[in-house]
Short mmCIF file of C-alpha atoms and ligand atoms in Angstrom, two decimals:
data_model
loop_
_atom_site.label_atom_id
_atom_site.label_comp_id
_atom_site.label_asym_id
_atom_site.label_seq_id
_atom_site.Cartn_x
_atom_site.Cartn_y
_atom_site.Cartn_z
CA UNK T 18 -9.75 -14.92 -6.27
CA UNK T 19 -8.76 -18.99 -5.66
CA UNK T 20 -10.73 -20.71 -3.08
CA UNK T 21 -8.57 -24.08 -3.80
CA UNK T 22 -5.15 -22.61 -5.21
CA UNK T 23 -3.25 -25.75 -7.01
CA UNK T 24 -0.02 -24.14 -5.68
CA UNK T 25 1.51 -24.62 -2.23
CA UNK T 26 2.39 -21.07 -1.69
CA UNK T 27 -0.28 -19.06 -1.20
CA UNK T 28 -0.87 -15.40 0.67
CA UNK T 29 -3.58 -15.59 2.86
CA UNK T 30 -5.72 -12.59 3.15
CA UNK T 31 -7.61 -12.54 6.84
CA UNK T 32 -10.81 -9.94 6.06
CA UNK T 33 -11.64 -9.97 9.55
CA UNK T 34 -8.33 -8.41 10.40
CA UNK T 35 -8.94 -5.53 7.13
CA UNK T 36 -11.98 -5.13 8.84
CA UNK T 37 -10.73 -4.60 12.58
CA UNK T 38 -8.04 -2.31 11.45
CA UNK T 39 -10.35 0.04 9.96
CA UNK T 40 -12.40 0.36 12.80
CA UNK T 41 -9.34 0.47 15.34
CA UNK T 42 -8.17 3.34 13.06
CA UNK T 43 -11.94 4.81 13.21
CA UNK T 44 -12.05 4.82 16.80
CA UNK T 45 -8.55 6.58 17.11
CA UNK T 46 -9.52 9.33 14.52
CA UNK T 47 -12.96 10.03 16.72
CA UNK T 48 -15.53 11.66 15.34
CA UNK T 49 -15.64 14.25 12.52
CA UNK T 50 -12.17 12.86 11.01
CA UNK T 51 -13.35 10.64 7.70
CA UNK T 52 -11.05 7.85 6.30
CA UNK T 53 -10.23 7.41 2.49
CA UNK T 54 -8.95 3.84 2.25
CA UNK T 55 -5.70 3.67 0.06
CA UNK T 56 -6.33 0.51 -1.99
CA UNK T 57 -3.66 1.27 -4.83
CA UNK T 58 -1.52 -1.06 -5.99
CA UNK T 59 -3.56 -4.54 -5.74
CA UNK T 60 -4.37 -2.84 -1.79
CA UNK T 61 -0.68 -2.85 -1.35
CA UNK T 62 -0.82 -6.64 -2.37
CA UNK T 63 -3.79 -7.31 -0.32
CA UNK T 64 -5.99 -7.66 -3.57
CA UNK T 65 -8.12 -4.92 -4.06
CA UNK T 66 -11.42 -5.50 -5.19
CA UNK T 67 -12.01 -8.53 -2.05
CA UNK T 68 -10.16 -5.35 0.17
CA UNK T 69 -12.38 -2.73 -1.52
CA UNK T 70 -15.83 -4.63 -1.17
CA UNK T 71 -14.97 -5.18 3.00
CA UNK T 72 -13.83 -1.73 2.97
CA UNK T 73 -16.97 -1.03 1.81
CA UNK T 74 -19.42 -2.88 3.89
CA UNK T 75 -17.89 -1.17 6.95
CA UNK T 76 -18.90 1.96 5.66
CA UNK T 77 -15.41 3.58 4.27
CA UNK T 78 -15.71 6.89 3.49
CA UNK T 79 -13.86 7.14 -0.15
CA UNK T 80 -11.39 4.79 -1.49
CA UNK T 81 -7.79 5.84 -2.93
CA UNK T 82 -6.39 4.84 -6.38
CA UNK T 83 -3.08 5.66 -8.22
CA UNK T 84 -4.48 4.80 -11.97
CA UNK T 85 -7.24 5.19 -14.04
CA UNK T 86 -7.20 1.50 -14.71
CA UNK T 87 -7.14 1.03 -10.98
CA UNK T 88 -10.20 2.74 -10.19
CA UNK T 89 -12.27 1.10 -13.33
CA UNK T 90 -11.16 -2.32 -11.80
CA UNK T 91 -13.15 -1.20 -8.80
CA UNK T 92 -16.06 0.26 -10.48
CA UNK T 93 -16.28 -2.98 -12.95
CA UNK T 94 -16.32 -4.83 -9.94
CA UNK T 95 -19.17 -2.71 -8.41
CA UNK T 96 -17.95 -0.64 -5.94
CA UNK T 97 -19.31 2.59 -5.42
CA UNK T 98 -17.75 4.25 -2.81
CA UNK T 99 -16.37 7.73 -4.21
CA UNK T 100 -13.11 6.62 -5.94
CA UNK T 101 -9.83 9.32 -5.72
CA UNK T 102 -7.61 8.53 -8.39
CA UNK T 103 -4.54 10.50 -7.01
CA UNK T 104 -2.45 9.57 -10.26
CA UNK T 105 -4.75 11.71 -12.24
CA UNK T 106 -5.04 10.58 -15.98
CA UNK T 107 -3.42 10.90 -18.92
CA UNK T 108 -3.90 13.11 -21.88
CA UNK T 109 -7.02 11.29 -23.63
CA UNK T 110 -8.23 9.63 -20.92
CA UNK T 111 -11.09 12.50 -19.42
CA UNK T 112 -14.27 10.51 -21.35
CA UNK T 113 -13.17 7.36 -19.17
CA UNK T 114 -12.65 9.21 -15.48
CA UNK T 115 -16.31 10.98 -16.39
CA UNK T 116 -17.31 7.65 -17.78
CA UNK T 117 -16.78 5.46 -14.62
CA UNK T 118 -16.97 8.71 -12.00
CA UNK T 119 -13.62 8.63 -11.08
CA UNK T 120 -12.68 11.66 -9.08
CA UNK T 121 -9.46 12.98 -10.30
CA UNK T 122 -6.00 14.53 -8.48
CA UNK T 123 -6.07 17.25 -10.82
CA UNK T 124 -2.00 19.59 -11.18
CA UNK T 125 -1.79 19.96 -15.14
CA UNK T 126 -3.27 22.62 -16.77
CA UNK T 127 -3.50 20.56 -19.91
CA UNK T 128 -5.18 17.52 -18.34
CA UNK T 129 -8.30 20.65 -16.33
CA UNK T 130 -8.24 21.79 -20.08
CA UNK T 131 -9.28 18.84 -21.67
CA UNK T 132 -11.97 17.66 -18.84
CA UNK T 133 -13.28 21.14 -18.81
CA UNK T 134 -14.03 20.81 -22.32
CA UNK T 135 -15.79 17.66 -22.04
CA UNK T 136 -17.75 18.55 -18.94
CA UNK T 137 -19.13 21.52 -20.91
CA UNK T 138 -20.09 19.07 -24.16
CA UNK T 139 -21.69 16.66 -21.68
CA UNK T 140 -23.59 20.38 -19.95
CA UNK T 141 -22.29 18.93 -16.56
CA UNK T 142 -19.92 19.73 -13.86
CA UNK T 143 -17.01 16.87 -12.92
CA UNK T 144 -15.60 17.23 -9.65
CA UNK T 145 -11.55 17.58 -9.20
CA UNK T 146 -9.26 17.66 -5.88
CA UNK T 147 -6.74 20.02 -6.74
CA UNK T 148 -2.82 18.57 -5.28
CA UNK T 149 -0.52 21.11 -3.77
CA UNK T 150 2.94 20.56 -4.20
CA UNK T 151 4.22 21.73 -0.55
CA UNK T 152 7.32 19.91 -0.31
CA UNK T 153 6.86 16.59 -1.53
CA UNK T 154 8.80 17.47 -5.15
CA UNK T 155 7.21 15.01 -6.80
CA UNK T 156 3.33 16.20 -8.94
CA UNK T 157 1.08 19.05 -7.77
CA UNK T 158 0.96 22.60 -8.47
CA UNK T 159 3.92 24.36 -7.32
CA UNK T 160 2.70 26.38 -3.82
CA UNK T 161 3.95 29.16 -5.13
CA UNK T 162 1.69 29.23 -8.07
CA UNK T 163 -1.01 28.77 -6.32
CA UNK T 164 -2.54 32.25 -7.09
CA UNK T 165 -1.99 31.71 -11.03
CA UNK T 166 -3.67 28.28 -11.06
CA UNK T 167 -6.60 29.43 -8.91
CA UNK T 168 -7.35 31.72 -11.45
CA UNK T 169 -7.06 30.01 -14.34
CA UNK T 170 -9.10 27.77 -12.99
CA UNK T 171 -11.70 29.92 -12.12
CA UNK T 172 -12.88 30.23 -16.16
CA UNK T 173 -13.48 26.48 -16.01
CA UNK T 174 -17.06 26.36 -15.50
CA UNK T 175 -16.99 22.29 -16.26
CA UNK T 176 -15.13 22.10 -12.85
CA UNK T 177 -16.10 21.46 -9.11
CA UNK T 178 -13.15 21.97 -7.32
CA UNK T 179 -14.21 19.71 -4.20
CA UNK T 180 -11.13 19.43 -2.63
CA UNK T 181 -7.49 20.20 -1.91
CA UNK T 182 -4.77 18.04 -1.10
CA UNK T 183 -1.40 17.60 -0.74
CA UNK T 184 1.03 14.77 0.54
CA UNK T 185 4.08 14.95 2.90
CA UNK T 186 7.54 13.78 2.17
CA UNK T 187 8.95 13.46 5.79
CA UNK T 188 6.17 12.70 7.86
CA UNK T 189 7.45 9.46 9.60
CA UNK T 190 10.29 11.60 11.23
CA UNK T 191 8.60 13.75 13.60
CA UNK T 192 11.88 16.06 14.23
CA UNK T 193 11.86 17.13 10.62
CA UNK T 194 10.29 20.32 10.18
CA UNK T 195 9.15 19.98 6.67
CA UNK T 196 5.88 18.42 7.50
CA UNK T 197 4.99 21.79 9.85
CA UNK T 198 6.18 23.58 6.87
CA UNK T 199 4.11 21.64 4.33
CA UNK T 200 1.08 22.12 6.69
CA UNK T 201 1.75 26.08 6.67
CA UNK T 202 2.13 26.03 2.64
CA UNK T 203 -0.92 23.87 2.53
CA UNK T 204 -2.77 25.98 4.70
CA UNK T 205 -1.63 29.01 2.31
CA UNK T 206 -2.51 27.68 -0.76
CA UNK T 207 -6.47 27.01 0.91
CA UNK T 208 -7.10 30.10 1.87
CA UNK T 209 -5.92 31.04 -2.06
CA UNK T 210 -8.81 29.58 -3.02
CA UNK T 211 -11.14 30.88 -0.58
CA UNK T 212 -10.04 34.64 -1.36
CA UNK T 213 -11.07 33.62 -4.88
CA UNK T 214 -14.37 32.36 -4.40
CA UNK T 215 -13.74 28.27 -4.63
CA UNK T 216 -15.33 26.79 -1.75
CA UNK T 217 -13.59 23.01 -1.26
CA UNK T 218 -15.47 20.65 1.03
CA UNK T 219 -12.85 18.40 1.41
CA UNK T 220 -9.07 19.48 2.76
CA UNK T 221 -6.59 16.91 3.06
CA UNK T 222 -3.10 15.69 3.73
CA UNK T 223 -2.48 12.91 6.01
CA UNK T 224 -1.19 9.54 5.17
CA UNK T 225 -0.84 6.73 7.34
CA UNK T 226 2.53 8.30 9.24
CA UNK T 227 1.36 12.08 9.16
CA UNK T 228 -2.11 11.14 10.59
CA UNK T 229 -0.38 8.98 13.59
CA UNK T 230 2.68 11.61 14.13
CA UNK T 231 1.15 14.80 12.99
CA UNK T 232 -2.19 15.20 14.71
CA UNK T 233 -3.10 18.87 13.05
CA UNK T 234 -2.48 17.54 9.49
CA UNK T 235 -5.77 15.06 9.79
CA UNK T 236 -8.24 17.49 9.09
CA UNK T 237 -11.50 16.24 7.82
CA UNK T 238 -10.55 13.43 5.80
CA UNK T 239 -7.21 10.98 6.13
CA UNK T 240 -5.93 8.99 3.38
CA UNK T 241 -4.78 5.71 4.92
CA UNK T 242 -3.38 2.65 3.65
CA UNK T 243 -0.54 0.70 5.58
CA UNK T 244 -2.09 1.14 8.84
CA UNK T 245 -5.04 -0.67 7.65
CA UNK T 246 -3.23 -3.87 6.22
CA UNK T 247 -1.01 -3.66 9.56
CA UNK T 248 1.99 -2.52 8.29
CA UNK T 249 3.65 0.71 9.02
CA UNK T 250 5.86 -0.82 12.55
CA UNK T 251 8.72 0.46 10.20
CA UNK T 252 6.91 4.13 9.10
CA UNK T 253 5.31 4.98 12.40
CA UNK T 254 7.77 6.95 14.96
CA UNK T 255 8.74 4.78 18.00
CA UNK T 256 6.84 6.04 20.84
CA UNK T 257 3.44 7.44 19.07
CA UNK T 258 -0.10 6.19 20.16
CA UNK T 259 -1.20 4.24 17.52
CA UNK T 260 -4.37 2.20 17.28
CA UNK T 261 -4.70 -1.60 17.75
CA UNK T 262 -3.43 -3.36 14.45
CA UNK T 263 -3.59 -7.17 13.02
CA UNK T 264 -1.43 -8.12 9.74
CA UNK T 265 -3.75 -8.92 6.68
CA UNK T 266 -1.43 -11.18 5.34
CA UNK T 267 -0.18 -14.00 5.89
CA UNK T 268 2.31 -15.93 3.43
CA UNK T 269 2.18 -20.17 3.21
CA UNK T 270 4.21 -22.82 1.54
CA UNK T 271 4.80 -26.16 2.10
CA UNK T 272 8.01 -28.70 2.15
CA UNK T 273 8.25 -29.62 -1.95
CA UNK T 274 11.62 -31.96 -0.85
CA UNK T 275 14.02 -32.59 1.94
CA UNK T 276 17.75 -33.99 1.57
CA UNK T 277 20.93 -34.50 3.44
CA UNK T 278 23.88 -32.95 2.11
CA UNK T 279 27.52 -33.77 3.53
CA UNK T 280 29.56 -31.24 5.25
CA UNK T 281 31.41 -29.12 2.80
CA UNK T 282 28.72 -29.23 -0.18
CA UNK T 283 26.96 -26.03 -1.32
CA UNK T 284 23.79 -24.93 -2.07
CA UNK T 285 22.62 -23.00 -4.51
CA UNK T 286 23.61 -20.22 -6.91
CA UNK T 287 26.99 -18.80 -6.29
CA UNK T 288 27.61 -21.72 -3.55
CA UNK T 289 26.81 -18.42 -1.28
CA UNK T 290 26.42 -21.41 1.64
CA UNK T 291 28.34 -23.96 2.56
CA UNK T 292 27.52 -27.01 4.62
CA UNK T 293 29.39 -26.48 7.76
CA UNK T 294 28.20 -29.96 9.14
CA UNK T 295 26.04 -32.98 7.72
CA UNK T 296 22.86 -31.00 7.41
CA UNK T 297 18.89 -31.24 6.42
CA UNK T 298 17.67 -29.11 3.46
CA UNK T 299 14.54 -28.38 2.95
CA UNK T 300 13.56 -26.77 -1.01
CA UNK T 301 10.36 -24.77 -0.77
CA UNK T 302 8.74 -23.91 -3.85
CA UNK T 303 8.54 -19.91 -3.49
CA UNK T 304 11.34 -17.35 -4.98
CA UNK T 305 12.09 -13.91 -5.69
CA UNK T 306 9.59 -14.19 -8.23
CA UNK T 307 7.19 -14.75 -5.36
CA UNK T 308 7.82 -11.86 -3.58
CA UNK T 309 10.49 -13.81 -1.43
CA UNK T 310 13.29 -10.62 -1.95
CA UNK T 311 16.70 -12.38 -3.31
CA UNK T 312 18.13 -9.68 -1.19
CA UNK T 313 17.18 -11.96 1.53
CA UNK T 314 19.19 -14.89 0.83
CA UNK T 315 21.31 -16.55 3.71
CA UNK T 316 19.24 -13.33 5.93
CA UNK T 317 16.20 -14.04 6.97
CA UNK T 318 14.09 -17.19 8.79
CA UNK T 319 11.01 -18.92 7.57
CA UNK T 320 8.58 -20.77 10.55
CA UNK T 321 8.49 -24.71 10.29
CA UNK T 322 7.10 -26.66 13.32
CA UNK T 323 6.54 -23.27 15.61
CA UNK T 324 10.56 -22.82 15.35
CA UNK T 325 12.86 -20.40 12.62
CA UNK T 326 14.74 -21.97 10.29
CA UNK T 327 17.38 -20.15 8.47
CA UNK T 328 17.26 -19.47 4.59
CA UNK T 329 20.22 -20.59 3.73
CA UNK T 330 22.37 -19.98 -0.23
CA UNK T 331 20.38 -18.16 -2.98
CA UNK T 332 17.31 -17.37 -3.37
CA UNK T 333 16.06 -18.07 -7.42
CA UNK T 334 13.63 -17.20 -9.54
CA UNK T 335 11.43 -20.40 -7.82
CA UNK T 336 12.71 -22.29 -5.47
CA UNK T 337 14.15 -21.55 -1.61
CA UNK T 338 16.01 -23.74 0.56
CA UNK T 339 16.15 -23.49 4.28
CA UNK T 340 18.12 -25.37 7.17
CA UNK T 341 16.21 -27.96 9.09
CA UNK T 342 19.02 -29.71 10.87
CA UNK T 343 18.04 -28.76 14.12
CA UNK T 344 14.26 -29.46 13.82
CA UNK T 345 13.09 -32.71 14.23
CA UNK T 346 10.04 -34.41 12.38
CA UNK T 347 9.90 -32.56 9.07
CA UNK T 348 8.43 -33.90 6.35
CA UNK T 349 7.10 -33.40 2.60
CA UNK T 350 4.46 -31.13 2.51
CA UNK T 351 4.62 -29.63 5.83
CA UNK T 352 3.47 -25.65 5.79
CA UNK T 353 6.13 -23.06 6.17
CA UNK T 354 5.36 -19.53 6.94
CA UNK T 355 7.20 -17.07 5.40
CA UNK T 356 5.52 -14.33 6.41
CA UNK T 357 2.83 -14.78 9.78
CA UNK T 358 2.98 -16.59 13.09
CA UNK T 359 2.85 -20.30 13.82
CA UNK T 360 4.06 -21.45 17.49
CA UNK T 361 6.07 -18.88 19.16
CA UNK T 362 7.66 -17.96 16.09
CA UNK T 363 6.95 -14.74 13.84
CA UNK T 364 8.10 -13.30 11.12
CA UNK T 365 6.42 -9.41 10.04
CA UNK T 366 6.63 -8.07 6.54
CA UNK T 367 8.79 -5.93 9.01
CA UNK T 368 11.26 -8.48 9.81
CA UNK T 369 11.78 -8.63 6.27
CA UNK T 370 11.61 -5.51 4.83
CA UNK T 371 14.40 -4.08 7.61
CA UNK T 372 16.72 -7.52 6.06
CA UNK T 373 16.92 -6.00 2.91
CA UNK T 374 16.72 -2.59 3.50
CA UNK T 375 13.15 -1.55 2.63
CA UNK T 376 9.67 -0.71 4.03
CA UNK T 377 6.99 -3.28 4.83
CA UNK T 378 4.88 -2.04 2.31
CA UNK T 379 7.38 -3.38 -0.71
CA UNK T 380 7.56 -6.71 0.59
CA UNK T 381 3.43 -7.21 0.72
CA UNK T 382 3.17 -4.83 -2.56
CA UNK T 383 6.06 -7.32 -4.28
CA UNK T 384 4.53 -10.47 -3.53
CA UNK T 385 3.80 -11.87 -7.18
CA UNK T 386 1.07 -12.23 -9.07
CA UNK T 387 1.54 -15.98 -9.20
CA UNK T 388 0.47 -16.40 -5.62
CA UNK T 389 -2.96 -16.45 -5.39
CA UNK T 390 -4.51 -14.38 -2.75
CA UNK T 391 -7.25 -16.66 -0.44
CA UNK T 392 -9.77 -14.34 1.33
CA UNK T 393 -10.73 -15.42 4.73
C1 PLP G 12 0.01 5.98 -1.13
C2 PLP G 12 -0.55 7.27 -0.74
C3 PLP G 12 -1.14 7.43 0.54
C4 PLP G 12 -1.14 6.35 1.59
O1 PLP G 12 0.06 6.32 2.31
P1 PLP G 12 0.22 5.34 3.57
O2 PLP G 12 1.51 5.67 4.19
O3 PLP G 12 0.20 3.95 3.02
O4 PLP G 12 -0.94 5.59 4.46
C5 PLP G 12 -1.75 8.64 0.80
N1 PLP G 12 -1.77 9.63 -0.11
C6 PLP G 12 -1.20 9.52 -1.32
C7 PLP G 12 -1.26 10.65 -2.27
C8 PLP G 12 -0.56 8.35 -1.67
O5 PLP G 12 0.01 8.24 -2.88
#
């Protein structure tokens, strides 16, 4: 996106490492198990036309979307892997999904309706994956009605029903039995379609936890995304074999100013921190609107100099300031790592997300659109 970003703080995407993961996760799967590539959401941060385009040239198998206007970011961009969009689309919206071959997550009977209708106008076919709603609660046709929906849509001639998915709820806790039961609801619901004729290529459930924790729900296709930006330590079950993984990202910043401040003076907000001793403060110029959770203030280290330095009062809207008392040599301008390694020192979208009581994948998805992304 920026080759030479005016701003100090800047989330460094490593391509190499996108590029590893896939094939690390490749490898695990073996042969015969394809990989769609989950690049909603910006690629969970990632960027996701630079993700998509590596993706890509490493020979991904489909690529995952959540919204229409995802998936025509991609295609305007000119990738042209098939594109899932697992969102769907919304009522006057079938023209653009044929328009830009989007493959929709189809659950609504008004939303088959209307691309039925259009299909038959245009004297084509457009091809659908049908969601199951086995347990997640959230969209899909009911499992139960499973029988109902495969007839109706068996008078929509405009429709390829190429595949069948559904998602799991509970997959990153292996000792709950709703994934088994979500498998044997899915599994149901498929041979449904059979008895009536439909004859889906594609079956699939797995995301990144269910493929590494549930080894029967992979199937013939997996829809991954954490594992491949290196994220999921906080998803994946302790104890499962897992492939090889690098982070993606890597968050920057540098020293904007450094002060003393007297024993007894705040910082900050709230005066949530107090000097406990004549002490070096460093401001950095990244805040919650960065991505850098406020949740996190006085609870989480940054990397200066190989060594962790505690974030200490508020975090705001811009600015962060840290505690460099104890490390010597710091000046203006020096880089700070919020999230990476430098030295001995390393912090994981991880480290964060378990400070403020979330998953990795919000702290790379809320890093803010006014950092630019560099692609190495
Ligand atoms: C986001 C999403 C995935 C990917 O989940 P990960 O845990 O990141 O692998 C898979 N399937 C659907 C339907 C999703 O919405």
């Amino acid at each position: 996106m920026n080759d030479s970003p005016l701003r100090p703080t800047v989330a460094r995407i490593d391509l190499d490492a996108l590029g590893f993961n896939f094939r690390s996760i490749q490898n695990f799967l073996g042969e015969g198990v394809k990989l769609m590539a989950v690049v909603k959401a910006d690629a969970y941060g990632h960027g996701a036309v630079q993700c998509s385009k590596r993706l890509e040239a490493e020979g991904v198998h489909w690529l995952g979307v959540s919204s229409i206007d995802e998936g025509i970011e991609l295609r305007n961009a000119g990738l042209r892997a098939p594109l899932l969009c697992f969102g769907g689309f919304a009522p006057g919206q079938a023209a653009e999904i044929v328009r830009h071959d989007i493959t929709p997550v189809v659950f609504d009977l008004a939303r088959v309706e209307e691309l039925n209708t259009l299909a038959l106008e245009f004297g084509r076919t457009v091809k659908v994956h049908v969601k199951i709603d086995t347990g997640m609660g959230r969209v899909g046709v009911p499992f139960r009605d499973t029988v109902v929906w495969a007839d109706q849509l068996q008078g929509l001639k405009g429709l390829n029903v190429e595949g069948l998915m559904t998602h799991f709820a509970a997959a990153d806790d292996p000792t709950d039995d709703l994934t088994n039961a979500q498998m044997r609801r899915f599994a149901e619901a498929v041979s449904i379609f059979h008895e009536k004729g439909f004859r889906p290529s594609i079956i699939h459930m797995a995301n990144s936890p269910g493929t590494i924790a549930f080894k029967d729900s992979r199937s013939s296709l997996v829809r991954i995304g954490g594992l491949l930006y290196g994220l999921g330590d906080d998803v994946i079950p302790k104890g499962s074999a897992c492939p090889k993984l690098k982070p993606v990202m890597t968050v920057l910043t540098r020293i904007a100013f450094i002060k003393r401040v007297t024993e007894g003076d705040s910082i900050g907000y709230g005066r949530t921190f107090m000097a406990r001793r004549d002490s070096l403060i460093a401001t950095l110029p990244i805040g919650y609107h960065d991505g850098l959770r406020r949740a996190l203030s006085n609870k989480a280290d940054v990397i200066v100099k190989g060594r962790l330095a505690p974030i200490v009062g508020r975090i705001s809207m811009d600015w962060t300031t840290i505690d460099i008392t104890d490390i010597a040599g710091v000046k203006c301008d020096d880089e700070v790592t919020i999230i990476g390694k430098a030295g001995q020192a390393k912090v994981t979208a991880e480290t964060l997300a378990r400070a403020c009581d979330t998953i990795s994948y919000e702290i790379t998805c809320g890093i803010g659109t006014r950092v630019p992304r560099v692609f190495v």
